[in-house]
Coordinates of C-alpha atoms in Angstrom, one line a residue:
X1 CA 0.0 0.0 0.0
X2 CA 1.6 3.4 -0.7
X3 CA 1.3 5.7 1.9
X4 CA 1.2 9.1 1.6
X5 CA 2.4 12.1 3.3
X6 CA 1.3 15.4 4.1
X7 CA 4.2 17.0 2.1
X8 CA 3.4 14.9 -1.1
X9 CA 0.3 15.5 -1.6
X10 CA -0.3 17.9 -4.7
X11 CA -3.8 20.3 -4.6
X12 CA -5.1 17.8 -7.3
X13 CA -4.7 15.0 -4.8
X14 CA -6.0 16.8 -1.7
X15 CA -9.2 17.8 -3.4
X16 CA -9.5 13.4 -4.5
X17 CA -9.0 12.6 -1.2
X18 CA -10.6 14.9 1.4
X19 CA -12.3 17.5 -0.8
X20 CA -14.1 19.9 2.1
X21 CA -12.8 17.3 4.7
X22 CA -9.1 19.1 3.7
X23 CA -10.2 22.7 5.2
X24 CA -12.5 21.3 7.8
X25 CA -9.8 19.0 9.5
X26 CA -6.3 20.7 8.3
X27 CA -4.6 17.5 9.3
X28 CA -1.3 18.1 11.0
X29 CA -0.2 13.8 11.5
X30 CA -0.4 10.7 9.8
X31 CA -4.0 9.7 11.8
X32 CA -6.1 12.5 10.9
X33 CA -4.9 12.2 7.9
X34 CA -5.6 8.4 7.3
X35 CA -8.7 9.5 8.6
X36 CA -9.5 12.1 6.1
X37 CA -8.6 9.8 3.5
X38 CA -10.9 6.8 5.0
X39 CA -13.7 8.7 4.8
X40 CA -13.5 9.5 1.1
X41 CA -12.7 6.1 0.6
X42 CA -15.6 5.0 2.5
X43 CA -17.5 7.7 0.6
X44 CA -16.7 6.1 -2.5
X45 CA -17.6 2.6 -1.8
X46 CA -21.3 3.4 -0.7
X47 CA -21.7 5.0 -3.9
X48 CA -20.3 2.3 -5.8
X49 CA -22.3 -0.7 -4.3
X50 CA -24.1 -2.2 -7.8
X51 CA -27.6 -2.1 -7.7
X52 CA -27.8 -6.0 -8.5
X53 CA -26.7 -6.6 -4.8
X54 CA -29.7 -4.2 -3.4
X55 CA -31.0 -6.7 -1.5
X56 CA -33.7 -6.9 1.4
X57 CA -33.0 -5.5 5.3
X58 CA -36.0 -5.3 8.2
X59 CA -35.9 -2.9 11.0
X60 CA -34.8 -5.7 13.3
X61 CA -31.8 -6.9 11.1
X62 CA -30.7 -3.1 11.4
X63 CA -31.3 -2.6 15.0
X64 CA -30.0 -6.1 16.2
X65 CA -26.8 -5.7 13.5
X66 CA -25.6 -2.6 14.1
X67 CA -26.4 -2.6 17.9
X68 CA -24.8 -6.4 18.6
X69 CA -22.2 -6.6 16.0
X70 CA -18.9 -8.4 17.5
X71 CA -16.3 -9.5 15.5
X72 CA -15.0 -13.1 15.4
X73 CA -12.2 -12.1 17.2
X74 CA -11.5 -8.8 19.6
X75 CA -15.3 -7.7 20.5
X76 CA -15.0 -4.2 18.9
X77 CA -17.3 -2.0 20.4
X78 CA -18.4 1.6 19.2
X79 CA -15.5 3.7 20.5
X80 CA -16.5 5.5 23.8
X81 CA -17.1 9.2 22.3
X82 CA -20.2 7.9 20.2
X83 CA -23.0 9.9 21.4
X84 CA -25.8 8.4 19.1
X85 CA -28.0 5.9 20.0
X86 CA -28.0 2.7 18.0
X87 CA -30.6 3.3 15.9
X88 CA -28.7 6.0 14.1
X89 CA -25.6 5.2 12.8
X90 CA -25.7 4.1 9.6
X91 CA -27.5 7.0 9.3
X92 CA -25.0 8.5 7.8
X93 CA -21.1 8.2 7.3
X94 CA -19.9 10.4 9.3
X95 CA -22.0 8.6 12.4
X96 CA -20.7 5.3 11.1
X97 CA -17.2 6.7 11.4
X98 CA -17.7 8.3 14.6
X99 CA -19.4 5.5 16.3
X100 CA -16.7 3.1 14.6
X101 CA -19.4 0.5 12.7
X102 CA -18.5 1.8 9.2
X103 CA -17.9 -1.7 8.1
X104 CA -21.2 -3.1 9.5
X105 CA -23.0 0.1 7.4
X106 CA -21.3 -0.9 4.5
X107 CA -22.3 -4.3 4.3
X108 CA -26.1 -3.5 5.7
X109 CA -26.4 -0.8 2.9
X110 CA -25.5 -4.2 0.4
X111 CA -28.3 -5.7 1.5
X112 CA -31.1 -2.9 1.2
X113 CA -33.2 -3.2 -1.4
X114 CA -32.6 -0.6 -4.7
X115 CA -34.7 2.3 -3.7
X116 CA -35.5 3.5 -7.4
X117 CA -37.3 0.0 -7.7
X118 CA -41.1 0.7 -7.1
X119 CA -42.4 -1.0 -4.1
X120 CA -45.7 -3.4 -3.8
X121 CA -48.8 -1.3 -3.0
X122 CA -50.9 -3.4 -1.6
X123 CA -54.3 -2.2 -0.7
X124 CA -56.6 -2.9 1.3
X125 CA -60.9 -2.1 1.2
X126 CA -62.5 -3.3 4.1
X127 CA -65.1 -3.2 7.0
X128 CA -63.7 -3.7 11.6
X129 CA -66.6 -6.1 12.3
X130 CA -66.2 -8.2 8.9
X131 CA -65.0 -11.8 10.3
X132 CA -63.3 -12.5 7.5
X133 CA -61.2 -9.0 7.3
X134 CA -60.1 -9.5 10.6
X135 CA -59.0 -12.9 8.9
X136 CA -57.0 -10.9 6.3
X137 CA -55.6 -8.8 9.0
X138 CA -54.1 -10.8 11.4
X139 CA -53.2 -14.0 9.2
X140 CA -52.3 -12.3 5.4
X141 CA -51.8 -8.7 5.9
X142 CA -49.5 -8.1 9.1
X143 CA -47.4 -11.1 9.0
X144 CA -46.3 -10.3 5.5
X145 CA -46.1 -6.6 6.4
X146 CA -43.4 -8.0 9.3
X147 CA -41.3 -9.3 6.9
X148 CA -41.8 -7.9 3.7
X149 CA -42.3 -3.6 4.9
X150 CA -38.6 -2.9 2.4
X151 CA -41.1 -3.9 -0.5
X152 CA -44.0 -3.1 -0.3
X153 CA -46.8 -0.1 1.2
X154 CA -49.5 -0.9 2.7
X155 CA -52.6 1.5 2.5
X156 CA -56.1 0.5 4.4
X157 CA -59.7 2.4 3.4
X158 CA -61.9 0.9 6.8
X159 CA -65.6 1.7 5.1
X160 CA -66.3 -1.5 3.5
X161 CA -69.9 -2.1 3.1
X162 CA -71.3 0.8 4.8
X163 CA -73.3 3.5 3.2
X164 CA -73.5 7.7 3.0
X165 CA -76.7 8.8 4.1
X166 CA -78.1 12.1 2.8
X167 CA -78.9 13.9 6.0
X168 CA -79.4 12.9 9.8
X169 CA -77.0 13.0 13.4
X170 CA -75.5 9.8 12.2
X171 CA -74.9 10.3 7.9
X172 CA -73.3 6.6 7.7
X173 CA -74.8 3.4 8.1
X174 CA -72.9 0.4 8.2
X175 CA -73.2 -3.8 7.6
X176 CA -72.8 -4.5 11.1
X177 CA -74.5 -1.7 12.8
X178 CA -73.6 1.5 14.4
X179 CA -70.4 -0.5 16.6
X180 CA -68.7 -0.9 13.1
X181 CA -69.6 2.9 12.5
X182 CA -68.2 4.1 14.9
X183 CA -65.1 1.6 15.0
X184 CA -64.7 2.4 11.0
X185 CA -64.2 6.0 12.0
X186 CA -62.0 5.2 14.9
X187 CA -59.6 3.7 12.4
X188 CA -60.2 6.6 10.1
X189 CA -58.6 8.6 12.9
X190 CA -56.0 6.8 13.7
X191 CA -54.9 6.3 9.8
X192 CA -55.0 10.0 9.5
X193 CA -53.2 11.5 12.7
X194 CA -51.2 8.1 14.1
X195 CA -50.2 10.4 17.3
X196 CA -53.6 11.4 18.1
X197 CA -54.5 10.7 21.8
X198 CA -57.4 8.2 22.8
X199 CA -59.1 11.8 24.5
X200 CA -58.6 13.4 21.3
X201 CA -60.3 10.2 18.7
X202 CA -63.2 9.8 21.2
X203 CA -63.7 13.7 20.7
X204 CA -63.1 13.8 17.4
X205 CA -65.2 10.4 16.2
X206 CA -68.8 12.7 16.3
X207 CA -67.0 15.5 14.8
X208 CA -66.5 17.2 11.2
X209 CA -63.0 15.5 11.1
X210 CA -64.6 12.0 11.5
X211 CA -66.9 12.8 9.2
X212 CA -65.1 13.6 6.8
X213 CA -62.5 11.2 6.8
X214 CA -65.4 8.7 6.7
X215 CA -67.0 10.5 3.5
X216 CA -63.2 10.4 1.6
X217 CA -63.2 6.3 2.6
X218 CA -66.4 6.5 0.6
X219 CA -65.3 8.0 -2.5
X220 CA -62.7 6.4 -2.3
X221 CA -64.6 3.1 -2.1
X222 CA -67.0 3.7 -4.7
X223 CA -64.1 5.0 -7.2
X224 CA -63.7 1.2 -7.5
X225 CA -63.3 -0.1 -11.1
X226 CA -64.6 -2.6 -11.0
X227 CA -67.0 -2.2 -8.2
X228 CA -66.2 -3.9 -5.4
X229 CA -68.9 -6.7 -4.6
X230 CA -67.5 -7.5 -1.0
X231 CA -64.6 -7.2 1.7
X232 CA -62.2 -7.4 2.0
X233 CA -61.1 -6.3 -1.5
X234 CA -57.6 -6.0 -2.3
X235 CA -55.6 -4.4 -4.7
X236 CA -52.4 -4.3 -5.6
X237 CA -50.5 -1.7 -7.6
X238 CA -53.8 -0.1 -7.5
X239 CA -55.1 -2.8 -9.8
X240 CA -58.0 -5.4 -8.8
X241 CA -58.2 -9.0 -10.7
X242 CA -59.8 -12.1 -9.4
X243 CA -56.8 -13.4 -9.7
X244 CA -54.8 -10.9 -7.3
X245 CA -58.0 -11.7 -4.8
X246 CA -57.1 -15.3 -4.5
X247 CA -53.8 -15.0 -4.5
X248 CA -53.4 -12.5 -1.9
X249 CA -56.4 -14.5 0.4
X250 CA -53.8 -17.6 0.2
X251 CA -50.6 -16.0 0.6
X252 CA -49.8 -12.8 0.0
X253 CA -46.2 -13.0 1.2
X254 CA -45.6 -15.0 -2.0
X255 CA -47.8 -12.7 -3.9
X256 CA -46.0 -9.8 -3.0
X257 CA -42.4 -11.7 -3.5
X258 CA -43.1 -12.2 -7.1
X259 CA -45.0 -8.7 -7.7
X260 CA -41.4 -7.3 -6.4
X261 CA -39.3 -5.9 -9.9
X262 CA -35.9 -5.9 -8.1
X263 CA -33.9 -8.0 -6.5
X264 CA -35.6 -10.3 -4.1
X265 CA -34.7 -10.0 -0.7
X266 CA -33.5 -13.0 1.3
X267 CA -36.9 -13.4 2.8
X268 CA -38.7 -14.2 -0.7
X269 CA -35.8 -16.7 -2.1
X270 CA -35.4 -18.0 1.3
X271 CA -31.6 -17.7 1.1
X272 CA -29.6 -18.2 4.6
X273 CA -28.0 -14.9 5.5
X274 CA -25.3 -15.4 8.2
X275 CA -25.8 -12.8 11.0
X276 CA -23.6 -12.7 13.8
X277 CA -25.9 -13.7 16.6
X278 CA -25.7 -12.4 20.7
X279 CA -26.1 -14.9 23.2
X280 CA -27.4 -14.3 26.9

């Protein structure tokens, strides 16, 4: 490896290797400059990280691999003046070289999937008192959001079945009664403002805001082409077949897998990734 000096380094080459690092840092010895230089060289291998090897990464692989990360041999551990919490640094390099888990970023940011790649809209028309879109919910939707949340968005429209009434204290009426009203619009709520306090939905479920969250669920439901003919109905890429219906009733996991247009993450092709694991 050639090493350079201080005294050997031309303008061309400071600007190559530090660019604004140069005048921010000034380096006066051999280990800020090494460190000047490993950030642009880690600068440059983000950047260069093909798009082929874009590959899946959950919340929890990022959390547990950048939080647990040991190597084989020496237990590195973020250097002591790291003052960010785990959670943020691969956020950028500059944290990763701070908190000294530049090497773990590198090889997490392999494994993301290739942002310009569309993800999987899946969505989903449906009723909070329907048995069988609770079904959906719990057994189809969430376990495949769990694993799948790289690839795909998930958006939910709770009306369902229900219908706009002209006039009256209560302008909605609903397949299973005014409970599934007033649950519908609960969700609406939530949906809309996730932060909301329970003090603040109950208030607002009676009020213009409920309302007319509900009446955009509506439009929004009877926008359908085709027509929806019962919940839950699901889309995906804004799209409804019979075929999309079944498929995502059975498994959507695998639906969503093959619906993906870039690389498919580990989870889909059910390739082993080796993580180093952290044993109590």
């Amino acid at each position: 490896m050639r090493v350079w000096s201080q005294e050997s380094i031309s303008s061309s080459a400071k600007d190559d290797c530090c660019s604004h690092w140069w005048k921010e840092l000034q380096p006066t010895h051999s280990s800020n400059w090494s460190q000047c230089c490993l950030r642009e060289m880690l600068r440059k291998a983000l950047a260069s990280v093909p798009v082929s090897n874009m590959k899946f990464a959950s919340v929890l692989v990022l959390l547990f691999f950048c939080s647990t990360f040991k190597k084989s041999h020496g237990k590195s551990k973020p250097k002591p003046g790291c003052e960010y919490p785990p959670s943020q640094w691969c956020r950028s390099l500059e944290i990763a070289i701070e908190c000294g888990v530049q090497k773990q970023c590198l090889e997490l940011n392999a494994t993301r999937p290739n942002s310009a790649v569309p993800r999987v809209v899946v969505t989903l028309y449906y009723e909070s008192l329907c048995p069988g879109c609770r079904v959906f919910l719990t057994q189809q939707l969430f376990p495949t959001w769990a694993m799948l949340h790289d690839i795909m968005e998930v958006k939910l429209v709770p009306y369902g079945n229900a219908q706009e009434l002209p006039s009256g204290n209560s302008p909605f009426t609903c397949e299973h009664g005014e409970p599934e009203c007033h649950s519908n619009m609960i969700e609406c709520l939530q949906l809309h403002v996730p932060s909301m306090t329970w003090d603040s939905v109950t208030t607002c479920v009676k009020g213009e805001l409920g309302f007319k969250l509900m009446h955009e669920n509506a439009l929004k439901t009877n926008a359908l082409s085709p027509a929806k003919t019962h919940v839950p109905w699901v889309t995906i890429n804004k799209e409804y077949t019979g075929d999309f219906q079944d498929k995502a009733m059975s498994s959507l996991f695998n639906l969503v897998c093959k619906m993906y247009k870039g690389g498919k993450p580990p989870a889909c092709t059910g390739a082993q990734k080796k993580l180093d694991r952290s044993l109590c």
